[in-house]
Short mmCIF file of C-alpha atoms and ligand atoms in Angstrom, two decimals:
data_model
loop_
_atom_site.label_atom_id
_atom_site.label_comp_id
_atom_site.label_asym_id
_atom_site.label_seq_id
_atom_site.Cartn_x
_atom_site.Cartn_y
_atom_site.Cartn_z
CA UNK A 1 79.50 67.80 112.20
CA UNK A 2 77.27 64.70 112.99
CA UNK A 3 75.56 64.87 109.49
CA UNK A 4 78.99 64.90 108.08
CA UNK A 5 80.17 62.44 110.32
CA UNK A 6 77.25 60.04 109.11
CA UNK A 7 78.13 61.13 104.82
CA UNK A 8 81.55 60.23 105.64
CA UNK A 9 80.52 56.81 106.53
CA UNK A 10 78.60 55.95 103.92
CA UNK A 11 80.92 57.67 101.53
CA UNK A 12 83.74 55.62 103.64
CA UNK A 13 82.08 52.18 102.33
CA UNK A 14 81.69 53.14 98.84
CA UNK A 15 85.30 54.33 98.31
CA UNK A 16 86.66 51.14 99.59
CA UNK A 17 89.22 53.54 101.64
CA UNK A 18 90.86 54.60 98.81
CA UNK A 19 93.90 55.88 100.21
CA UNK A 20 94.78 59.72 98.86
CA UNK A 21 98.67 58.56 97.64
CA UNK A 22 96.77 55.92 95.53
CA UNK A 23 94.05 58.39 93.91
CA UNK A 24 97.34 61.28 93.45
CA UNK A 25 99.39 58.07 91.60
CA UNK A 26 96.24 57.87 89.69
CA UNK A 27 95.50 61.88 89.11
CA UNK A 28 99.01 62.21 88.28
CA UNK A 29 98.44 59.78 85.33
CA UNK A 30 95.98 61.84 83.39
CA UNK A 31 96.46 65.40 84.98
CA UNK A 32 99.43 67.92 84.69
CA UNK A 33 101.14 66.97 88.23
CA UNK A 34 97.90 65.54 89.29
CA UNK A 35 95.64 69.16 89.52
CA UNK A 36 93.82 72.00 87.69
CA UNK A 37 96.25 74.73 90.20
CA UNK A 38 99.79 74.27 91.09
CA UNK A 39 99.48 74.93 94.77
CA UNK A 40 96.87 72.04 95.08
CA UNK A 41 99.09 69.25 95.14
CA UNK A 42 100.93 70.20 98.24
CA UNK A 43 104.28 70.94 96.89
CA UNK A 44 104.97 73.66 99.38
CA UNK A 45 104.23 71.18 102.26
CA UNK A 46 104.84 67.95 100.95
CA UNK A 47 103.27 64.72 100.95
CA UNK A 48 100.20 63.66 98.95
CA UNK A 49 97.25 65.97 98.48
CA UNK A 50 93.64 65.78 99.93
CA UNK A 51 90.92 65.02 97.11
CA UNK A 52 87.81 66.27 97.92
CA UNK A 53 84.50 64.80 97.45
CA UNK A 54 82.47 67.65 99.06
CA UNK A 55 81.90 70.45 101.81
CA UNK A 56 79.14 71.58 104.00
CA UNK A 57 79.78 75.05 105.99
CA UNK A 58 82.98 74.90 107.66
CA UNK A 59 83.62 71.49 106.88
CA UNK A 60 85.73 69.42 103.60
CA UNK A 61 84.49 65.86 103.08
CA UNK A 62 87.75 64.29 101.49
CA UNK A 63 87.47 61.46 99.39
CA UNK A 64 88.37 58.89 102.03
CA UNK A 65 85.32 60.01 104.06
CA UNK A 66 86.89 61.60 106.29
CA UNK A 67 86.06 65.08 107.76
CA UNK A 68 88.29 67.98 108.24
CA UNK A 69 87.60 71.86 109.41
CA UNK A 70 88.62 74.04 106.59
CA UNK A 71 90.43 77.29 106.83
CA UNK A 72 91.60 77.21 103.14
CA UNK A 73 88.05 77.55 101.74
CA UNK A 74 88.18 77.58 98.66
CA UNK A 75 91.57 80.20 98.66
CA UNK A 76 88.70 82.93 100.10
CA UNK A 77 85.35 82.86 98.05
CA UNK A 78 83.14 80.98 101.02
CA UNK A 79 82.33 83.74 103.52
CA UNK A 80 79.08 81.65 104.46
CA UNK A 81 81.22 77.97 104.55
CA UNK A 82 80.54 74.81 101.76
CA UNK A 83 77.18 75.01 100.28
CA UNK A 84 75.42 77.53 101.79
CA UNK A 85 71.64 77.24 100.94
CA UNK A 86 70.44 80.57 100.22
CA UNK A 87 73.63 80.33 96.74
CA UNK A 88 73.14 76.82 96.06
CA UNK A 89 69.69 76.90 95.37
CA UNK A 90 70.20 80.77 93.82
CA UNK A 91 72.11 78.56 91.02
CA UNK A 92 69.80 75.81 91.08
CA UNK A 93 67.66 77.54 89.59
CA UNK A 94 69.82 79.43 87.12
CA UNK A 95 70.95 76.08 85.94
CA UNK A 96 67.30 75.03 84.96
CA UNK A 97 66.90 78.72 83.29
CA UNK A 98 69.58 77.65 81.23
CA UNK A 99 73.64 77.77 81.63
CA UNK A 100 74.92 80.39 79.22
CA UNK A 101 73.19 82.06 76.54
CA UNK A 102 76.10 84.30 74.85
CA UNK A 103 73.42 87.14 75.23
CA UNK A 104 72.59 89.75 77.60
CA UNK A 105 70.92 88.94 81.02
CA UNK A 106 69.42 91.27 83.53
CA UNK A 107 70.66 89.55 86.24
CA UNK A 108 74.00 90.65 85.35
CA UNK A 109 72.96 94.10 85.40
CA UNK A 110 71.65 93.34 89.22
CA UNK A 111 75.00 92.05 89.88
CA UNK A 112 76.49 95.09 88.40
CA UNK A 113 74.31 97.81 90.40
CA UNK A 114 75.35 95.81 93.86
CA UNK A 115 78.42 95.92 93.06
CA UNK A 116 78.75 99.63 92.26
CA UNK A 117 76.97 100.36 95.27
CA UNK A 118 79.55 98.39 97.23
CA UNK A 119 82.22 99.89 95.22
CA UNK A 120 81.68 103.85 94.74
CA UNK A 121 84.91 104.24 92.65
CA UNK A 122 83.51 101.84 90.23
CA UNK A 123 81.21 103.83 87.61
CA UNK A 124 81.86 100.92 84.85
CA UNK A 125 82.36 97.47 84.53
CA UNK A 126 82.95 94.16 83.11
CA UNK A 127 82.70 90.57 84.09
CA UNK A 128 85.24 88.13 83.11
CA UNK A 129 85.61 84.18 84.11
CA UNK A 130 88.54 84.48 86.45
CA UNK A 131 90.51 86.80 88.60
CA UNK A 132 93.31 86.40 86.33
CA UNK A 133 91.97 87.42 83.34
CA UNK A 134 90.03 90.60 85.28
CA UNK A 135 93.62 91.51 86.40
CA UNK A 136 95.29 91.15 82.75
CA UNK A 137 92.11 93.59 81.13
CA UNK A 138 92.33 96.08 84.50
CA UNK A 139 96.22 96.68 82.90
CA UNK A 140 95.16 96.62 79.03
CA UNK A 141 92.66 98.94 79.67
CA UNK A 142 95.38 101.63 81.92
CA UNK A 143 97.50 101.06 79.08
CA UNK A 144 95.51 102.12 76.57
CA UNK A 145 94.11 105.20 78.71
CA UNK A 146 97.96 106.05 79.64
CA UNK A 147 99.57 105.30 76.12
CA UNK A 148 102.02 104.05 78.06
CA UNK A 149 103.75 100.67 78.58
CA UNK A 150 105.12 99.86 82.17
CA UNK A 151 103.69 98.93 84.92
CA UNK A 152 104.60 98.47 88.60
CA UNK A 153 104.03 95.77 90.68
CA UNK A 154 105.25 94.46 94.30
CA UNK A 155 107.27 91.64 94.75
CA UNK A 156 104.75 89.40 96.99
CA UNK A 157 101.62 90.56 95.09
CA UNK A 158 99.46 88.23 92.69
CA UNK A 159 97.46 89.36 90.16
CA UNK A 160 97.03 86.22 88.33
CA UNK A 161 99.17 84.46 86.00
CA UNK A 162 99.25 87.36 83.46
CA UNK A 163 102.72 87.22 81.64
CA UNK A 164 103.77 90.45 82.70
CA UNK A 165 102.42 90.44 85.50
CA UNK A 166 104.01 87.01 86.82
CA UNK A 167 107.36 88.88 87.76
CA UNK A 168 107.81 88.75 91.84
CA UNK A 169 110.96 90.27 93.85
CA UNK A 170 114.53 88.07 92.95
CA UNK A 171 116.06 90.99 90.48
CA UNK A 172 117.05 94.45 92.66
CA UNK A 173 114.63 96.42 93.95
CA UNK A 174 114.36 99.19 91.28
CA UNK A 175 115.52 96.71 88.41
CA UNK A 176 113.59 95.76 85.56
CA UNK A 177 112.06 92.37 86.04
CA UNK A 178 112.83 88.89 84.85
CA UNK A 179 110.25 86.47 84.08
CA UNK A 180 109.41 84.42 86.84
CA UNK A 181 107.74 81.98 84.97
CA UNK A 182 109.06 80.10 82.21
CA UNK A 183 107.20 80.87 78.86
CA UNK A 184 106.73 84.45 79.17
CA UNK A 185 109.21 86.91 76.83
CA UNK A 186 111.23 88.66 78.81
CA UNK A 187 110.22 91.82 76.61
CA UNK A 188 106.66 91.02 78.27
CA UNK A 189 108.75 90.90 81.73
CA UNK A 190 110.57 94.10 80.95
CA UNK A 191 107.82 95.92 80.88
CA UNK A 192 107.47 95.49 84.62
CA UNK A 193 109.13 97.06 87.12
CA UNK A 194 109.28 94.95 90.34
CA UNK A 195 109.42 96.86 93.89
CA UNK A 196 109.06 96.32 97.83
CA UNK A 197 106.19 96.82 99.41
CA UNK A 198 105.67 99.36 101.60
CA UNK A 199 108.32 101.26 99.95
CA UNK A 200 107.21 104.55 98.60
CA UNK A 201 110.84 106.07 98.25
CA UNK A 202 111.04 103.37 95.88
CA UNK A 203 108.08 104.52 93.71
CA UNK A 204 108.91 107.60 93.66
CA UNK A 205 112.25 106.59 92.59
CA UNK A 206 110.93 104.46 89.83
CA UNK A 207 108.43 107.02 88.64
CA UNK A 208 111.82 109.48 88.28
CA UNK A 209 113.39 107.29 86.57
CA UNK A 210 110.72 106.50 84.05
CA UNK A 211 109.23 109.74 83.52
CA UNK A 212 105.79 109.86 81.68
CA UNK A 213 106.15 105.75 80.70
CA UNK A 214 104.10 104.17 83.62
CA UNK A 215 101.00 103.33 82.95
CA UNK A 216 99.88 102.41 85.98
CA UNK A 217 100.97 101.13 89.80
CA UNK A 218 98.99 97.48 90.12
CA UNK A 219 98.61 96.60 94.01
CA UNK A 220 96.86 93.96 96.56
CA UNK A 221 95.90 96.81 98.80
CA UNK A 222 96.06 94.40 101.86
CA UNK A 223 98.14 91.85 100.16
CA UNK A 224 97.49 88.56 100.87
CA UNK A 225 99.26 86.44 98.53
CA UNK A 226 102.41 86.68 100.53
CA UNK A 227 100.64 85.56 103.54
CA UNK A 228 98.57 88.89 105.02
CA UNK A 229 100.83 91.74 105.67
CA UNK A 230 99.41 95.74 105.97
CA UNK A 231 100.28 98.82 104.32
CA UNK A 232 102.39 100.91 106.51
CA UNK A 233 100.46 103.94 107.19
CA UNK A 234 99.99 106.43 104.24
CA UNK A 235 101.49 103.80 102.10
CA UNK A 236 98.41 103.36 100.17
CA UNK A 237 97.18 107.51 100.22
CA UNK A 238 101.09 107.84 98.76
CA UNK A 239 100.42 105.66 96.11
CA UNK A 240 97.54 107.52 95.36
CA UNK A 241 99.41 110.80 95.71
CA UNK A 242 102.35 109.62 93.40
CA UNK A 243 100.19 108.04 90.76
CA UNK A 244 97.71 111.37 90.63
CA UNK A 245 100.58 113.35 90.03
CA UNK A 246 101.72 111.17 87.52
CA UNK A 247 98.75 110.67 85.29
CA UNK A 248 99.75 107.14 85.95
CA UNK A 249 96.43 104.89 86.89
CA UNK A 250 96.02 103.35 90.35
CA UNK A 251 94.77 99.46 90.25
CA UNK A 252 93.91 97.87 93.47
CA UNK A 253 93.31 94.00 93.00
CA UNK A 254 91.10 93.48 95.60
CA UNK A 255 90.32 90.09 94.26
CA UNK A 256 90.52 88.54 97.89
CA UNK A 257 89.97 91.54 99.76
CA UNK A 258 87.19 92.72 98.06
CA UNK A 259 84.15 91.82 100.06
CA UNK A 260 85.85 90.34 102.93
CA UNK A 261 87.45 92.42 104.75
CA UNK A 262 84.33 94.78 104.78
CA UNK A 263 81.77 94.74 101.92
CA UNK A 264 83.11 97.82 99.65
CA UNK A 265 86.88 96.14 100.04
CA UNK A 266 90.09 98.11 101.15
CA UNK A 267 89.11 101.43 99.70
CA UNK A 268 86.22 101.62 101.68
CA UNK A 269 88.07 101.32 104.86
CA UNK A 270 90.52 103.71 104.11
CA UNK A 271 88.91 105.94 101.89
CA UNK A 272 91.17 105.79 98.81
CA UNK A 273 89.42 105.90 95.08
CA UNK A 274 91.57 103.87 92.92
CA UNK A 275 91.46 104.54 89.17
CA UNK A 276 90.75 100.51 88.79
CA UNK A 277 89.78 97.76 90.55
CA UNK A 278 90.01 94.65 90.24
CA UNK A 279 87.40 91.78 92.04
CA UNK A 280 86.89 87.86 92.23
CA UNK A 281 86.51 84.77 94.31
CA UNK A 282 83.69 85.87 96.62
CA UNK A 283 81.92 88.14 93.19
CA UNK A 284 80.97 84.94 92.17
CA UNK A 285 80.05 83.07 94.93
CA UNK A 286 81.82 80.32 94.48
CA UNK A 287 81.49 79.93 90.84
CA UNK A 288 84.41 81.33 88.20
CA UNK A 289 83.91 84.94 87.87
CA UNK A 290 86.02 88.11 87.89
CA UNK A 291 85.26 91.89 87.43
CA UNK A 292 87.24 94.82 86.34
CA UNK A 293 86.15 98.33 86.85
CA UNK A 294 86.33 101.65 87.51
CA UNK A 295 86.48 105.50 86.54
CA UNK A 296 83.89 105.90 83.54
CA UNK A 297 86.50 107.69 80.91
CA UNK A 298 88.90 105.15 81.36
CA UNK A 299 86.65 101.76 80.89
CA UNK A 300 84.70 103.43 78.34
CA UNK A 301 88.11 102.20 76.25
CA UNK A 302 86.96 98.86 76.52
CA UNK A 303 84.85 97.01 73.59
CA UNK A 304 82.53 97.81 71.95
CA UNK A 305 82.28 101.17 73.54
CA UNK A 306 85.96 101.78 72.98
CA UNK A 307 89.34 100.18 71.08
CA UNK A 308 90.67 98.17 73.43
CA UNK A 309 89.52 94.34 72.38
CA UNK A 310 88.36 92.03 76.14
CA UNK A 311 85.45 89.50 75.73
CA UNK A 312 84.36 85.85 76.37
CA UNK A 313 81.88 83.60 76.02
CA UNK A 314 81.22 82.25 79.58
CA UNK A 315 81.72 86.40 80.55
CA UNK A 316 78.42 86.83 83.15
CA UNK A 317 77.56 83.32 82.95
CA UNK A 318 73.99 83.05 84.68
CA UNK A 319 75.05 80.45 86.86
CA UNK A 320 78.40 82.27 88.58
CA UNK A 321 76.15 85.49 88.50
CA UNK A 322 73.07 83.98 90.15
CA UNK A 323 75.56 82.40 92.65
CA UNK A 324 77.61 85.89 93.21
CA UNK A 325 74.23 88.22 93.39
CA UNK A 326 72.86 85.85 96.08
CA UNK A 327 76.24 85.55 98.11
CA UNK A 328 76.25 89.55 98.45
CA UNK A 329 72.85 90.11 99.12
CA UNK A 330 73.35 87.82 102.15
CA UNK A 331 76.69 89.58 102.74
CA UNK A 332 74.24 92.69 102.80
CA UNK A 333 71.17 91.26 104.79
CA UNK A 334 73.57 89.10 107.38
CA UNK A 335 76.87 91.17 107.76
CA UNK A 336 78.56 88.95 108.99
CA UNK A 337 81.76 90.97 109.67
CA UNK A 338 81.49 91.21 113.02
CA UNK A 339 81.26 87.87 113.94
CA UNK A 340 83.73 86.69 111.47
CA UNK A 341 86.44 88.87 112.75
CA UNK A 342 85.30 87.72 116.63
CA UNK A 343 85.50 83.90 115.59
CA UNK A 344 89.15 85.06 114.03
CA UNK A 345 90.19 86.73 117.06
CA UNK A 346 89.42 83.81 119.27
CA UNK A 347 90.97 81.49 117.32
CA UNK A 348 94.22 83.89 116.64
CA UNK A 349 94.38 84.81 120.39
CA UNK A 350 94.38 80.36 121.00
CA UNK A 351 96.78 79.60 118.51
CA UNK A 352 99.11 82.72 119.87
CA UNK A 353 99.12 80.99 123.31
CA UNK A 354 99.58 77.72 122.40
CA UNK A 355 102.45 78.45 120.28
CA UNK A 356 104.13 80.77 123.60
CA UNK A 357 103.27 77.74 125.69
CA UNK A 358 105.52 75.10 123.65
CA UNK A 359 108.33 78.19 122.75
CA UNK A 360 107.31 78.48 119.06
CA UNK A 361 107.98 81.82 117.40
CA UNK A 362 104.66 82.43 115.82
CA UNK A 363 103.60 85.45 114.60
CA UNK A 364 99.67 85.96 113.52
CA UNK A 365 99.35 88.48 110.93
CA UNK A 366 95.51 89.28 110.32
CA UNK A 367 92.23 91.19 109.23
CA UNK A 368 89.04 90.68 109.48
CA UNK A 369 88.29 86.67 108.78
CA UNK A 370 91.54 86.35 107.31
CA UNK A 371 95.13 85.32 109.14
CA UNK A 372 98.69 84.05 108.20
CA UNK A 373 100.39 82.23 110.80
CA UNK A 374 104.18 83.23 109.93
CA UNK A 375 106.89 80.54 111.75
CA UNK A 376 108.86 83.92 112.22
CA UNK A 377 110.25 85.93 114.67
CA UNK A 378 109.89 89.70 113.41
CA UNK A 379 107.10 91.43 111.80
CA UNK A 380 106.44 90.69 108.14
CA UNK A 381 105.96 93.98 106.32
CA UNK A 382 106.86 93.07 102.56
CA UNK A 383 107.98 89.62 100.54
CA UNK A 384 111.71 89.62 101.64
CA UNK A 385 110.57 90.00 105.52
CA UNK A 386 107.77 87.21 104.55
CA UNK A 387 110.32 85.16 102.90
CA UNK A 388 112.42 84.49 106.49
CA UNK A 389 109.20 82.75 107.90
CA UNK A 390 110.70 78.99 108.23
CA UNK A 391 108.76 76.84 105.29
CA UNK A 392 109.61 73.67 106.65
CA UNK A 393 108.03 74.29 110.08
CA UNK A 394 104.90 75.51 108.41
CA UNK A 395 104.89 72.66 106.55
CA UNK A 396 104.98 70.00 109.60
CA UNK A 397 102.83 72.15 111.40
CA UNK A 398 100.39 72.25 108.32
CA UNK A 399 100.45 68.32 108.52
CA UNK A 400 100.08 67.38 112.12
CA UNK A 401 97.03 69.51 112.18
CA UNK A 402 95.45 67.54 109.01
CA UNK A 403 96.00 64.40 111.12
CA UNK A 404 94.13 65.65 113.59
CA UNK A 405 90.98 66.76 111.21
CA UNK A 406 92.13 70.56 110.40
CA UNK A 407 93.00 72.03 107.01
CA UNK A 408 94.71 74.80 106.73
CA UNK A 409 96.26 76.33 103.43
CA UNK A 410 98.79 73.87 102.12
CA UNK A 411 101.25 76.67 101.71
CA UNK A 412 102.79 79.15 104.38
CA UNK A 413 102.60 82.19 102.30
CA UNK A 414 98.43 82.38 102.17
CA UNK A 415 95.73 84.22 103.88
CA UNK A 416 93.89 81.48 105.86
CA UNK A 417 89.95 82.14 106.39
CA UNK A 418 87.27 81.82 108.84
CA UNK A 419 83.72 81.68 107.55
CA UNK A 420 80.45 82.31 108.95
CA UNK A 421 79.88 79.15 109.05
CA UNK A 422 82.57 78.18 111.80
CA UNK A 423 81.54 77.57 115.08
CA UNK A 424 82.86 78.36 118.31
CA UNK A 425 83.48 74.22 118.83
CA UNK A 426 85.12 74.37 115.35
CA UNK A 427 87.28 77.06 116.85
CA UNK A 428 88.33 74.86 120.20
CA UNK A 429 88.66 71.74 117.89
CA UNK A 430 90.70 73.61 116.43
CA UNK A 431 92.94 75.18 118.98
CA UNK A 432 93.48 72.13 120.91
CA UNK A 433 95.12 70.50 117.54
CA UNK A 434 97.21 73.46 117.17
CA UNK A 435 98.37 72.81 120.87
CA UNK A 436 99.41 69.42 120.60
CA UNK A 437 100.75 70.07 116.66
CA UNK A 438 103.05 72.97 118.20
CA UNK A 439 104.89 71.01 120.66
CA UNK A 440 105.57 68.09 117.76
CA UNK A 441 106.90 70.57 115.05
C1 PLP B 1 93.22 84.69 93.41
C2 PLP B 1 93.75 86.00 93.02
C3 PLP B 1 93.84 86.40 91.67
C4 PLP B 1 93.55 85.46 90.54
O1 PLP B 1 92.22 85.06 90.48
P1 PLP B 1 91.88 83.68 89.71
O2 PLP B 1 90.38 83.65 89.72
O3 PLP B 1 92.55 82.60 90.49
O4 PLP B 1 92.43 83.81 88.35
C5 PLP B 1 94.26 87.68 91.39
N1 PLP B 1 94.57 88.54 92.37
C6 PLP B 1 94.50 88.21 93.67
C7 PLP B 1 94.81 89.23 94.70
C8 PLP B 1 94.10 86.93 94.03
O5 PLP B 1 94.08 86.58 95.32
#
């Protein structure tokens, strides 16, 4: 904190204490509502975003200088914090290799073994630039293997902005969906079917009522997008169960679970082989990447081994896979699990008693080093329970602690993350915000 301390001074003098409102007034000039991602400019929360100007471990430098502890991290790629070493210089030197060659590597092939070693349901795979696109090829590819057309997704779940895939909860349970986004066909919508989560009844249903036309059951296995909420249990073996039975495909988009809440994802912990899966954020350590992959027959559909088209230039860029191969091998050599899921435990367990102590309903959902504090009174289990968590308290809450030097998400239905890098000091920093931002909100 000291060294950062000192940057922020320096940084302090040079920016002239450029106030953020000014550089968002300025951003918003040039940019499409001032950002690159929609939930970056604090809609959800209000108020002017933070502009970064860099990170080290558990700590954001924003562009004013000053310091804050981050628990957004980068929406869940930075087990090891801002900057870790070991990755920056793994890219380093990548960079000076050369930055993309449209041409087979080896390294990628590295990356690929580690990650099918992590991964045993994975035989095949492909790298993509984002999770997004991983997620849109994961359902091309079931398609084409299925020769069928529909998918199902949960309301709560994100897989990306894929048209059809961009269809959350709002039309009844069973219905077909509407587009949730403007722009995408609602023939691309239609071919969705939107249902709770942790409602197999309601599979089932939909699988009756669509006999031999779903291609496949798409599914954040933990989800997190909805703020973290579990699978009831045999939720996930019944999807398996259903889908088998089926000849309909199983996709778990473990794009934020994948190596963090053990390294081998979801399905390692409970034991389930999906058909596909679907990675990102911490793959690439940092750096854009995706990866889609899974049961030999069905990716050997993908080009040029098979008819269905997926490509890209920037696919297994050196750079993101010199940064991704050197976050997992110190995911391997560290495992930092343990202590990740201690340092979340602590600081749950503090923020749980603070809350009691100034009569906020708080409820802590959590695995592993990732946690959604839900302003609610029950237990969230899908989006509709999620949805009754009070917005407007998260968002003063979110705010009083970014006075005091902590970042959190800037939206209440996110998985917030602890890194290796956090200390225990970050932890108490931490906790004693949280008590005096509870009794203000
Ligand atoms: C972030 C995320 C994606 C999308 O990945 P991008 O790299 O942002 O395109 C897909 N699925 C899940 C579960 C995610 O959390």
């Amino acid at each position: 904190m000291a060294r950062v301390k000192k940057t922020a001074k320096k940084s302090a003098r040079k920016m002239k204490r450029m106030g953020h409102k000014e550089l968002f007034a300025r951003a918003r000039k040039s940019l499409v509502g001032g950002v690159n991602s929609p939930v970056r400019a604090f809609k959800s929360v209000g108020g002017s975003p933070l502009f970064v100007q860099s990170g080290s471990g558990p700590y954001l430098l924003a562009a004013d200088g000053r310091p804050y502890v981050d628990y957004c991290l980068s929406w869940g790629p930075l087990m090891f914090g801002h900057a870790r070493k070991e990755i920056v210089s793994a890219a380093k030197a990548a960079l000076e290799r050369g930055t993309t060659f449209g041409a087979a590597t080896i390294a990628e092939v590295d990356l690929a073994e580690r990650i099918k070693e992590a991964f045993p349901s994975i035989e095949l795979l492909r790298m993509t630039s984002s999770g997004t696109e991983a997620d849109m090829c994961a359902v091309r590819v079931a398609r084409a293997f299925t020769k069928r057309d529909l998918i199902i997704k949960f309301a709560g779940c994100y897989h990306g902005h894929v048209d059809s895939l961009l269809v959350a909860a709002g039309s009844g349970a069973t219905a077909l969906g509407a587009p949730d986004s403007a722009g995408v066909p609602k023939a691309f919508a239609a071919t969705t079917i939107v249902l709770a989560f942790n409602d197999l009844p309601a599979v089932e249903g939909a699988f009756k009522k669509h006999k031999g036309r779903i291609a496949a059951v798409i599914v954040e296995p933990i989800p997190a997008n909805m703020g973290v909420v579990f699978p009831a249990e045999g939720y996930l073996q019944g999807l398996r169960k259903i889908t088998t039975r089926e000849k309909a495909l199983l996709i778990f988009d473990e794009v934020i679970t994948g190596f963090r809440v053990c390294y081998g994802g979801v399905q390692t912990l409970c034991g389930i082989k999906p058909d596909l899966t679907v990675l990102g954020k911490i793959v690439g350590g940092g750096l854009p990447m995706g990866v889609y992959g899974g049961r030999r027959d069905v990716m050997s559909l993908v080009a040029p081994e098979g008819p269905v088209y997926q490509a890209g230039t920037l696919s297994g860029n050196p750079v993101a896979v010199a940064a991704g191969t050197a976050m997992l091998d110190l995911l391997r050599r560290r495992k930092p699990y343990a202590r990740m899921e201690w340092l979340k435990n602590y600081l749950c367990e503090g923020l749980r008693l603070c809350a009691n102590a100034a009569g906020v309903s708080l409820r802590i959902q959590s695995i592993g080093s990732m946690f959604t504090p839900f302003f609610v009174d029950g237990e969230v289990t899908d989006y509709a329970s999620a949805l009754k968590s009070d917005k407007k308290r998260y968002g003063r809450f979110f705010h009083e602690m970014l006075k005091l030097g902590v970042y959190l998400p800037p939206a209440q239905w996110e998985a917030a993350f602890v890194s290796a890098a956090h200390t225990e000091r970050d932890l108490d920093l931490t906790i004693a915000a949280a008590n005096a931002a509870f009794r203000k909100i």
